mmCIF file of C-alpha atoms in Angstrom:
data_model
loop_
_atom_site.group_PDB
_atom_site.id
_atom_site.type_symbol
_atom_site.label_atom_id
_atom_site.label_comp_id
_atom_site.label_asym_id
_atom_site.label_seq_id
_atom_site.Cartn_x
_atom_site.Cartn_y
_atom_site.Cartn_z
ATOM 1 C CA MET A 1 -124.844 -85.524 2.775
ATOM 2 C CA THR A 2 -127.404 -83.040 4.089
ATOM 3 C CA CYS A 3 -128.942 -85.135 6.922
ATOM 4 C CA ARG A 4 -125.803 -86.618 8.390
ATOM 5 C CA LEU A 5 -126.510 -85.771 12.034
ATOM 6 C CA SER A 6 -130.303 -85.950 12.019
ATOM 7 C CA GLY A 7 -130.523 -89.435 13.538
ATOM 8 C CA ARG A 8 -127.942 -88.677 16.231
ATOM 9 C CA ARG A 9 -129.664 -85.427 17.219
ATOM 10 C CA ALA A 10 -133.077 -87.096 17.364
ATOM 11 C CA VAL A 11 -131.857 -89.886 19.650
ATOM 12 C CA TYR A 12 -129.831 -87.570 21.892
ATOM 13 C CA ALA A 13 -132.848 -85.270 22.237
ATOM 14 C CA ALA A 14 -134.962 -88.270 23.241
ATOM 15 C CA LEU A 15 -132.320 -89.303 25.790
ATOM 16 C CA SER A 16 -132.307 -85.804 27.312
ATOM 17 C CA GLY A 17 -136.085 -85.845 27.573
ATOM 18 C CA PHE A 18 -135.964 -89.295 29.162
ATOM 19 C CA MET A 19 -133.622 -88.131 31.928
ATOM 20 C CA LEU A 20 -135.670 -85.014 32.674
ATOM 21 C CA VAL A 21 -138.975 -86.866 32.828
ATOM 22 C CA ALA A 22 -137.474 -89.742 34.830
ATOM 23 C CA GLY A 23 -136.189 -87.376 37.468
ATOM 24 C CA ALA A 24 -139.476 -85.483 37.735
ATOM 25 C CA GLN A 25 -142.171 -88.155 37.518
ATOM 26 C CA ALA A 26 -140.846 -91.483 38.848
ATOM 27 C CA ARG A 27 -143.222 -93.641 40.896
ATOM 28 C CA ILE A 28 -142.435 -96.394 43.407
ATOM 29 C CA HIS A 29 -143.075 -100.004 42.365
ATOM 30 C CA GLY A 30 -139.983 -101.870 43.543
ATOM 31 C CA GLU A 31 -137.289 -104.277 42.441
ATOM 32 C CA SER A 32 -139.566 -107.256 41.814
ATOM 33 C CA ALA A 33 -141.578 -105.378 39.182
ATOM 34 C CA LEU A 34 -138.522 -104.342 37.151
ATOM 35 C CA ALA A 35 -136.892 -107.759 37.491
ATOM 36 C CA ALA A 36 -140.107 -109.389 36.245
ATOM 37 C CA TYR A 37 -140.334 -106.898 33.390
ATOM 38 C CA ASN A 38 -136.902 -107.997 32.119
ATOM 39 C CA ASN A 39 -138.249 -111.472 31.355
ATOM 40 C CA ASN A 40 -139.780 -110.896 27.937
ATOM 41 C CA ALA A 41 -139.759 -111.547 24.198
ATOM 42 C CA SER A 42 -140.579 -108.940 21.551
ATOM 43 C CA LEU A 43 -141.198 -108.375 17.854
ATOM 44 C CA ALA A 44 -140.751 -104.964 16.228
ATOM 45 C CA PHE A 45 -141.029 -103.226 12.875
ATOM 46 C CA LEU A 46 -137.891 -101.236 12.019
ATOM 47 C CA GLN A 47 -137.392 -98.111 9.956
ATOM 48 C CA SER A 48 -133.621 -97.606 9.636
ATOM 49 C CA HIS A 49 -131.899 -94.466 8.461
ATOM 50 C CA VAL A 50 -128.414 -95.242 7.132
ATOM 51 C CA GLU A 51 -125.555 -92.797 6.532
ATOM 52 C CA TYR A 52 -122.318 -94.234 5.110
ATOM 53 C CA GLY A 53 -119.280 -92.332 3.889
ATOM 54 C CA GLU A 54 -115.779 -93.190 2.665
ATOM 55 C CA ARG A 55 -113.128 -90.530 3.317
ATOM 56 C CA LEU A 56 -109.918 -89.897 1.414
ATOM 57 C CA SER A 57 -108.119 -88.702 4.573
ATOM 58 C CA PRO A 58 -109.602 -89.749 7.925
ATOM 59 C CA PRO A 59 -111.128 -88.779 10.179
ATOM 60 C CA ASN A 60 -112.435 -85.471 8.753
ATOM 61 C CA GLY A 61 -111.232 -85.380 5.149
ATOM 62 C CA ALA A 62 -113.389 -84.955 2.054
ATOM 63 C CA TYR A 63 -115.813 -87.746 1.208
ATOM 64 C CA PHE A 64 -114.802 -90.138 -1.541
ATOM 65 C CA ASP A 65 -118.380 -91.379 -1.835
ATOM 66 C CA THR A 66 -121.516 -91.607 0.318
ATOM 67 C CA GLU A 67 -124.587 -93.773 0.621
ATOM 68 C CA SER A 68 -127.739 -92.859 2.534
ATOM 69 C CA GLY A 69 -131.451 -93.439 2.871
ATOM 70 C CA PHE A 70 -134.127 -95.456 4.692
ATOM 71 C CA ILE A 71 -134.521 -99.235 4.694
ATOM 72 C CA LYS A 72 -137.149 -101.334 6.490
ATOM 73 C CA GLY A 73 -137.263 -104.630 8.322
ATOM 74 C CA GLY A 74 -137.946 -106.377 11.589
ATOM 75 C CA ARG A 75 -136.348 -107.398 14.863
ATOM 76 C CA PHE A 76 -136.835 -110.227 17.344
ATOM 77 C CA ALA A 77 -135.433 -109.901 20.858
ATOM 78 C CA ALA A 78 -135.629 -111.758 24.151
ATOM 79 C CA SER A 79 -134.258 -111.024 27.610
ATOM 80 C CA GLY A 80 -134.241 -112.619 31.028
ATOM 81 C CA MET A 81 -133.371 -111.731 34.622
ATOM 82 C CA ARG A 82 -132.765 -114.512 37.120
ATOM 83 C CA THR A 83 -131.138 -115.031 40.497
ATOM 84 C CA ALA A 84 -128.876 -118.066 40.349
ATOM 85 C CA GLY A 85 -126.226 -117.642 43.018
ATOM 86 C CA VAL A 86 -125.869 -114.032 41.837
ATOM 87 C CA ARG A 87 -128.807 -111.641 42.203
ATOM 88 C CA ASN A 88 -130.543 -110.280 39.086
ATOM 89 C CA VAL A 89 -128.326 -111.798 36.394
ATOM 90 C CA TYR A 90 -129.396 -110.227 33.080
ATOM 91 C CA PHE A 91 -129.096 -111.564 29.538
ATOM 92 C CA HIS A 92 -130.426 -110.305 26.219
ATOM 93 C CA ILE A 93 -130.346 -111.517 22.618
ATOM 94 C CA SER A 94 -131.584 -109.792 19.460
ATOM 95 C CA TYR A 95 -131.741 -110.489 15.736
ATOM 96 C CA SER A 96 -132.726 -107.954 13.085
ATOM 97 C CA GLN A 97 -132.779 -107.725 9.315
ATOM 98 C CA THR A 98 -133.519 -104.712 7.118
ATOM 99 C CA ASP A 99 -133.408 -104.219 3.371
ATOM 100 C CA GLY A 100 -134.269 -101.700 0.674
ATOM 101 C CA SER A 101 -132.492 -99.153 -1.507
ATOM 102 C CA LEU A 102 -129.945 -96.479 -0.603
ATOM 103 C CA THR A 103 -128.783 -93.532 -2.702
ATOM 104 C CA TYR A 104 -125.149 -93.747 -3.765
ATOM 105 C CA VAL A 105 -123.310 -90.488 -4.557
ATOM 106 C CA GLY A 106 -119.804 -90.963 -5.926
ATOM 107 C CA ALA A 107 -118.023 -91.527 -9.192
ATOM 108 C CA VAL A 108 -117.136 -94.139 -11.808
ATOM 109 C CA HIS A 109 -113.395 -94.788 -11.922
ATOM 110 C CA TYR A 110 -111.951 -95.860 -15.267
ATOM 111 C CA ARG A 111 -108.730 -97.761 -15.897
ATOM 112 C CA ASN A 112 -107.111 -94.764 -17.605
ATOM 113 C CA GLY A 113 -107.346 -92.845 -14.324
ATOM 114 C CA THR A 114 -110.321 -90.626 -15.222
ATOM 115 C CA THR A 115 -113.609 -90.435 -13.299
ATOM 116 C CA SER A 116 -117.152 -89.276 -13.924
ATOM 117 C CA PRO A 117 -119.785 -88.369 -11.272
ATOM 118 C CA LEU A 118 -122.391 -90.997 -10.464
ATOM 119 C CA THR A 119 -125.616 -90.920 -8.451
ATOM 120 C CA GLU A 120 -127.751 -94.046 -8.380
ATOM 121 C CA SER A 121 -129.907 -96.317 -6.231
ATOM 122 C CA GLN A 122 -128.212 -99.382 -4.770
ATOM 123 C CA ASN A 123 -129.648 -102.436 -3.061
ATOM 124 C CA ALA A 124 -128.889 -102.851 0.643
ATOM 125 C CA GLN A 125 -129.517 -105.600 3.175
ATOM 126 C CA MET A 126 -128.321 -105.452 6.781
ATOM 127 C CA THR A 127 -128.287 -108.256 9.337
ATOM 128 C CA ASP A 128 -127.467 -107.703 13.018
ATOM 129 C CA ILE A 129 -127.142 -110.052 15.988
ATOM 130 C CA GLY A 130 -126.547 -108.789 19.523
ATOM 131 C CA LEU A 131 -125.871 -110.397 22.909
ATOM 132 C CA ARG A 132 -125.660 -108.837 26.387
ATOM 133 C CA LEU A 133 -124.763 -110.237 29.801
ATOM 134 C CA GLY A 134 -124.931 -108.167 32.967
ATOM 135 C CA GLN A 135 -126.383 -107.703 36.437
ATOM 136 C CA GLY A 136 -129.174 -105.449 37.670
ATOM 137 C CA PHE A 137 -128.811 -103.117 40.671
ATOM 138 C CA MET A 138 -131.594 -101.071 42.231
ATOM 139 C CA VAL A 139 -130.438 -97.438 42.618
ATOM 140 C CA ALA A 140 -133.843 -96.194 43.812
ATOM 141 C CA ASN A 141 -137.206 -97.752 44.626
ATOM 142 C CA ASP A 142 -138.258 -97.526 40.989
ATOM 143 C CA MET A 143 -134.933 -97.399 39.096
ATOM 144 C CA MET A 144 -132.644 -100.228 38.041
ATOM 145 C CA LEU A 145 -129.124 -99.886 36.618
ATOM 146 C CA ILE A 146 -127.800 -102.807 34.552
ATOM 147 C CA PRO A 147 -124.109 -102.694 33.608
ATOM 148 C CA TYR A 148 -123.354 -105.266 30.914
ATOM 149 C CA ILE A 149 -120.844 -106.556 28.429
ATOM 150 C CA GLY A 150 -122.040 -106.854 24.846
ATOM 151 C CA TYR A 151 -121.026 -108.767 21.752
ATOM 152 C CA GLY A 152 -122.509 -108.645 18.276
ATOM 153 C CA PHE A 153 -122.262 -109.214 14.546
ATOM 154 C CA HIS A 154 -123.098 -106.875 11.646
ATOM 155 C CA HIS A 155 -123.326 -107.678 7.921
ATOM 156 C CA TRP A 156 -124.126 -105.254 5.102
ATOM 157 C CA ALA A 157 -124.726 -106.627 1.593
ATOM 158 C CA ARG A 158 -124.252 -103.628 -0.697
ATOM 159 C CA GLY A 159 -124.652 -103.772 -4.473
ATOM 160 C CA GLU A 160 -126.404 -102.991 -7.714
ATOM 161 C CA PRO A 161 -127.933 -105.007 -10.567
ATOM 162 C CA ALA A 162 -126.316 -105.159 -13.990
ATOM 163 C CA SER A 163 -126.233 -101.775 -15.761
ATOM 164 C CA LEU A 164 -124.229 -99.718 -18.255
ATOM 165 C CA THR A 165 -121.782 -98.693 -15.527
ATOM 166 C CA ALA A 166 -121.494 -102.231 -14.129
ATOM 167 C CA PRO A 167 -122.243 -104.931 -16.736
ATOM 168 C CA TYR A 168 -122.512 -107.574 -14.007
ATOM 169 C CA ASN A 169 -124.283 -107.943 -10.688
ATOM 170 C CA TYR A 170 -121.889 -105.921 -8.544
ATOM 171 C CA TYR A 171 -121.876 -106.785 -4.847
ATOM 172 C CA GLU A 172 -119.829 -105.809 -1.796
ATOM 173 C CA GLY A 173 -120.076 -107.453 1.590
ATOM 174 C CA TYR A 174 -119.043 -105.691 4.810
ATOM 175 C CA ARG A 175 -118.831 -107.720 8.023
ATOM 176 C CA ASN A 176 -117.687 -107.080 11.543
ATOM 177 C CA GLN A 177 -118.072 -108.297 15.076
ATOM 178 C CA TYR A 178 -117.954 -105.939 18.036
ATOM 179 C CA ALA A 179 -117.381 -106.044 21.786
ATOM 180 C CA ALA A 180 -118.667 -103.330 24.103
ATOM 181 C CA PHE A 181 -119.317 -102.236 27.669
ATOM 182 C CA GLY A 182 -122.732 -100.735 28.280
ATOM 183 C CA VAL A 183 -125.280 -99.669 30.833
ATOM 184 C CA LEU A 184 -129.055 -99.972 30.741
ATOM 185 C CA TRP A 185 -131.019 -97.597 32.985
ATOM 186 C CA GLN A 186 -134.660 -98.569 33.541
ATOM 187 C CA VAL A 187 -137.274 -96.394 35.253
ATOM 188 C CA GLU A 188 -140.926 -97.030 36.118
ATOM 189 C CA LEU A 189 -142.541 -93.665 35.452
ATOM 190 C CA PHE A 190 -146.095 -94.818 36.123
ATOM 191 C CA ARG A 191 -147.756 -98.109 36.983
ATOM 192 C CA ARG A 192 -147.905 -99.204 33.338
ATOM 193 C CA LEU A 193 -145.091 -97.155 31.802
ATOM 194 C CA VAL A 194 -141.443 -98.287 31.758
ATOM 195 C CA THR A 195 -138.647 -96.383 30.032
ATOM 196 C CA SER A 196 -135.134 -97.598 29.282
ATOM 197 C CA LEU A 197 -131.968 -95.723 28.372
ATOM 198 C CA ASN A 198 -129.114 -97.688 26.787
ATOM 199 C CA LEU A 199 -125.542 -96.410 26.344
ATOM 200 C CA ALA A 200 -122.652 -98.544 25.080
ATOM 201 C CA TYR A 201 -119.097 -98.067 23.856
ATOM 202 C CA GLY A 202 -116.788 -100.626 22.281
ATOM 203 C CA ARG A 203 -114.728 -101.577 19.261
ATOM 204 C CA THR A 204 -115.236 -103.434 16.022
ATOM 205 C CA ILE A 205 -113.550 -106.843 15.759
ATOM 206 C CA HIS A 206 -112.182 -108.334 12.540
ATOM 207 C CA PRO A 207 -113.989 -106.074 10.040
ATOM 208 C CA THR A 208 -113.743 -107.321 6.450
ATOM 209 C CA MET A 209 -114.842 -106.273 2.971
ATOM 210 C CA SER A 210 -115.290 -108.550 -0.055
ATOM 211 C CA ALA A 211 -116.074 -107.794 -3.717
ATOM 212 C CA PRO A 212 -116.479 -111.127 -5.560
ATOM 213 C CA ALA A 213 -117.006 -109.481 -8.978
ATOM 214 C CA LEU A 214 -113.630 -107.763 -8.641
ATOM 215 C CA GLY A 215 -111.942 -110.860 -7.259
ATOM 216 C CA PHE A 216 -110.697 -109.532 -3.929
ATOM 217 C CA ALA A 217 -111.378 -109.463 -0.227
ATOM 218 C CA GLU A 218 -109.458 -107.809 2.591
ATOM 219 C CA GLY A 219 -109.375 -107.114 6.277
ATOM 220 C CA LEU A 220 -110.084 -103.610 7.556
ATOM 221 C CA GLY A 221 -108.863 -101.795 10.653
ATOM 222 C CA PRO A 222 -110.751 -102.145 13.986
ATOM 223 C CA LYS A 223 -112.205 -98.814 15.115
ATOM 224 C CA PRO A 224 -114.567 -97.403 17.795
ATOM 225 C CA TRP A 225 -118.183 -98.556 18.051
ATOM 226 C CA ARG A 226 -120.867 -96.512 19.891
ATOM 227 C CA ARG A 227 -124.576 -96.833 20.655
ATOM 228 C CA ALA A 228 -127.253 -94.722 22.374
ATOM 229 C CA GLY A 229 -130.920 -95.586 22.568
ATOM 230 C CA VAL A 230 -134.196 -95.045 24.412
ATOM 231 C CA ASP A 231 -137.296 -97.283 24.744
ATOM 232 C CA VAL A 232 -140.760 -96.414 26.065
ATOM 233 C CA ASP A 233 -143.029 -99.343 26.969
ATOM 234 C CA TYR A 234 -146.704 -99.309 27.945
ATOM 235 C CA LEU A 235 -148.242 -102.391 29.547
ATOM 236 C CA VAL A 236 -151.666 -103.029 28.043
ATOM 237 C CA GLY A 237 -152.259 -106.242 30.014
ATOM 238 C CA ARG A 238 -150.715 -108.464 32.646
ATOM 239 C CA HIS A 239 -148.275 -109.995 30.154
ATOM 240 C CA GLU A 240 -148.581 -107.719 27.109
ATOM 241 C CA ALA A 241 -146.870 -104.429 26.298
ATOM 242 C CA VAL A 242 -146.411 -102.157 23.291
ATOM 243 C CA PHE A 243 -143.333 -100.001 22.806
ATOM 244 C CA VAL A 244 -141.533 -97.463 20.661
ATOM 245 C CA SER A 245 -137.769 -96.953 20.537
ATOM 246 C CA ALA A 246 -134.995 -95.031 18.809
ATOM 247 C CA THR A 247 -131.391 -96.276 18.713
ATOM 248 C CA PHE A 248 -128.357 -94.576 17.188
ATOM 249 C CA THR A 249 -125.303 -96.715 16.322
ATOM 250 C CA GLU A 250 -122.046 -95.372 14.885
ATOM 251 C CA PHE A 251 -118.891 -97.273 13.953
ATOM 252 C CA GLN A 252 -115.888 -96.968 11.668
ATOM 253 C CA TYR A 253 -113.632 -99.169 9.549
ATOM 254 C CA GLY A 254 -109.950 -98.431 9.099
ATOM 255 C CA ALA A 255 -108.494 -98.405 5.573
ATOM 256 C CA GLY A 256 -107.458 -101.762 4.151
ATOM 257 C CA PRO A 257 -104.141 -102.667 2.478
ATOM 258 C CA ILE A 258 -103.569 -102.597 -1.278
ATOM 259 C CA VAL A 259 -104.549 -105.989 -2.702
ATOM 260 C CA VAL A 260 -104.599 -107.562 -6.167
ATOM 261 C CA GLY A 261 -107.959 -108.338 -7.753
ATOM 262 C CA THR A 262 -109.242 -109.610 -11.082
ATOM 263 C CA HIS A 263 -109.049 -106.194 -12.755
ATOM 264 C CA GLY A 264 -106.128 -104.547 -10.978
ATOM 265 C CA PHE A 265 -105.131 -103.225 -7.552
ATOM 266 C CA TYR A 266 -107.664 -102.241 -4.901
ATOM 267 C CA ALA A 267 -107.705 -100.730 -1.416
ATOM 268 C CA GLU A 268 -110.748 -99.978 0.744
ATOM 269 C CA PRO A 269 -110.597 -96.466 2.300
ATOM 270 C CA PHE A 270 -111.490 -95.373 5.838
ATOM 271 C CA SER A 271 -115.285 -95.333 6.296
ATOM 272 C CA GLN A 272 -117.899 -94.323 8.841
ATOM 273 C CA THR A 273 -121.397 -95.774 9.246
ATOM 274 C CA GLU A 274 -124.299 -94.245 11.185
ATOM 275 C CA ILE A 275 -127.531 -96.197 11.614
ATOM 276 C CA THR A 276 -130.609 -94.854 13.403
ATOM 277 C CA ASN A 277 -133.267 -97.497 14.073
ATOM 278 C CA TYR A 278 -136.817 -96.354 14.801
ATOM 279 C CA ALA A 279 -138.942 -99.244 16.101
ATOM 280 C CA ILE A 280 -142.545 -99.938 17.074
ATOM 281 C CA GLY A 281 -143.503 -103.322 18.428
ATOM 282 C CA ALA A 282 -145.115 -105.611 20.959
ATOM 283 C CA ARG A 283 -143.620 -107.361 23.958
ATOM 284 C CA PHE A 284 -144.767 -110.446 25.874
ATOM 285 C CA LEU A 285 -143.749 -110.729 29.535
ATOM 286 C CA PHE A 286 -143.307 -114.189 31.022
#
């Protein structure tokens, strides 16, 4: 996989630039402006770069197979900030779906124990739901820090149509929930420009894999979950804003147990997934 770290490097570079610019060019607008800004709903177009790999011996062993490429989709999100007994209570919800084709590089495994190399395009559809709950604190006249707890759900439908190597519609479904602690750092750089840095760390919950065509499903091991992202918003009107963002998410699944399926014994290996979402969209402030 030749571009394995490209998404991570791009997001981390953007985060570094965010911190440098924030420190040098911040302007004073106050708590009320940032609190009001956090009451919004948005729609965005997503371009997602996916890197997936299964390893024979985790965490740094040789790859058993890989899957990578770009898929496209959209995201809806809404957030609010209210004072109800507690000052600046923050909540956020998001839903996204992307689909397209990824390039699989691996091998065909035959019942006699032999293998042959295989590179092909496979269908992919990813669905993500995320929730956050936290509280905002002003750390400067134009900077707000929002620690939060997060919870989410991820589903990847991975498969291929009928072919010579798979004379049936082969499909695998990967699912997991996650719980995380995070922090959102928001800065008003100029009167109409708001930037946000998001860092979160957590763990996958109840990851599973199913392969209906092979007649088996199994639970996988919970592993670390990480996210880093940056948003840049420009207010074009009193209630309207446009934005761009880049978010890097990485998580792992532990190897599953040996289970019996329709055609023999199966076991899902350790795997690692990296997803970099590039977004452009519009936001409505209310």
